[in-house]
Amino acid sequence: VVVFPYTSTTGSSGVLHQAGSYGRAVVLPKIGDFAEVITEEGYDGEFFNPADARTLADAIARILDSDER
């Protein structure tokens, strides 16, 4: 699991592309173009609200609790 605990973004992340290309599940904030990148590239990901730490924890838990990820 690769977690991106960003509260803002200026564009796409190179680390995101690396993680996705290695088949790693990612946890991303609901900001910027992250949702588009996940969809277009077919990466496995969960999103969280950057203003709410609980949603970050929940997104991580969803990935860790899944046998397929």
mmCIF file of C-alpha atoms in Angstrom:
data_model
loop_
_atom_site.group_PDB
_atom_site.id
_atom_site.type_symbol
_atom_site.label_atom_id
_atom_site.label_comp_id
_atom_site.label_asym_id
_atom_site.label_seq_id
_atom_site.Cartn_x
_atom_site.Cartn_y
_atom_site.Cartn_z
ATOM 1 C CA VAL A 1 0.000 0.000 0.000
ATOM 2 C CA VAL A 2 1.290 3.443 -0.922
ATOM 3 C CA VAL A 3 -0.327 6.343 0.933
ATOM 4 C CA PHE A 4 -0.330 9.931 -0.323
ATOM 5 C CA PRO A 5 -1.394 12.065 2.675
ATOM 6 C CA TYR A 6 -1.488 15.277 0.619
ATOM 7 C CA THR A 7 -3.733 18.204 1.480
ATOM 8 C CA SER A 8 -3.017 19.980 -1.812
ATOM 9 C CA THR A 9 -1.470 19.165 -5.160
ATOM 10 C CA THR A 10 0.104 20.960 -8.084
ATOM 11 C CA GLY A 11 -0.297 18.085 -10.495
ATOM 12 C CA SER A 12 0.158 14.391 -10.959
ATOM 13 C CA SER A 13 2.654 12.504 -8.828
ATOM 14 C CA GLY A 14 5.535 10.526 -10.306
ATOM 15 C CA VAL A 15 5.430 8.267 -7.270
ATOM 16 C CA LEU A 16 1.765 7.539 -8.004
ATOM 17 C CA HIS A 17 2.674 6.340 -11.484
ATOM 18 C CA GLN A 18 5.495 4.191 -10.118
ATOM 19 C CA ALA A 19 3.269 2.635 -7.450
ATOM 20 C CA GLY A 20 0.540 1.931 -9.984
ATOM 21 C CA SER A 21 2.945 0.417 -12.486
ATOM 22 C CA TYR A 22 4.124 -2.002 -9.792
ATOM 23 C CA GLY A 23 0.527 -2.975 -9.030
ATOM 24 C CA ARG A 24 0.458 -1.399 -5.588
ATOM 25 C CA ALA A 25 -2.822 -0.191 -4.133
ATOM 26 C CA VAL A 26 -2.759 3.531 -3.423
ATOM 27 C CA VAL A 27 -4.604 5.794 -0.984
ATOM 28 C CA LEU A 28 -5.161 9.301 -2.317
ATOM 29 C CA PRO A 29 -6.936 12.491 -1.286
ATOM 30 C CA LYS A 30 -10.000 13.580 -3.246
ATOM 31 C CA ILE A 31 -8.164 16.537 -4.798
ATOM 32 C CA GLY A 32 -6.652 17.513 -8.121
ATOM 33 C CA ASP A 33 -6.514 15.035 -10.956
ATOM 34 C CA PHE A 34 -5.843 11.921 -8.862
ATOM 35 C CA ALA A 35 -9.246 10.376 -9.646
ATOM 36 C CA GLU A 36 -8.663 10.843 -13.371
ATOM 37 C CA VAL A 37 -5.220 9.238 -13.178
ATOM 38 C CA ILE A 38 -6.577 6.231 -11.263
ATOM 39 C CA THR A 39 -9.352 5.741 -13.817
ATOM 40 C CA GLU A 40 -7.280 6.364 -16.946
ATOM 41 C CA GLU A 41 -4.347 4.208 -15.855
ATOM 42 C CA GLY A 42 -6.447 1.479 -14.226
ATOM 43 C CA TYR A 43 -4.655 1.681 -10.874
ATOM 44 C CA ASP A 44 -6.095 0.174 -7.691
ATOM 45 C CA GLY A 45 -6.942 2.961 -5.274
ATOM 46 C CA GLU A 46 -9.036 4.331 -2.456
ATOM 47 C CA PHE A 47 -9.776 7.979 -1.752
ATOM 48 C CA PHE A 48 -10.072 10.027 1.425
ATOM 49 C CA ASN A 49 -11.133 13.532 2.433
ATOM 50 C CA PRO A 50 -7.896 15.453 3.165
ATOM 51 C CA ALA A 51 -9.668 17.431 5.914
ATOM 52 C CA ASP A 52 -10.695 14.275 7.804
ATOM 53 C CA ALA A 53 -8.028 11.925 9.183
ATOM 54 C CA ARG A 54 -10.645 9.263 9.910
ATOM 55 C CA THR A 55 -11.384 8.891 6.193
ATOM 56 C CA LEU A 56 -7.662 8.329 5.598
ATOM 57 C CA ALA A 57 -7.615 5.560 8.203
ATOM 58 C CA ASP A 58 -10.769 4.032 6.718
ATOM 59 C CA ALA A 59 -9.303 4.032 3.195
ATOM 60 C CA ILE A 60 -6.148 2.291 4.407
ATOM 61 C CA ALA A 61 -8.238 -0.252 6.326
ATOM 62 C CA ARG A 62 -10.348 -1.053 3.236
ATOM 63 C CA ILE A 63 -7.203 -1.993 1.345
ATOM 64 C CA LEU A 64 -5.605 -3.926 4.188
ATOM 65 C CA ASP A 65 -8.835 -5.812 4.909
ATOM 66 C CA SER A 66 -9.174 -6.946 1.292
ATOM 67 C CA ASP A 67 -7.699 -10.336 0.418
ATOM 68 C CA GLU A 68 -7.385 -9.329 -3.237
ATOM 69 C CA ARG A 69 -5.278 -6.211 -2.777
#
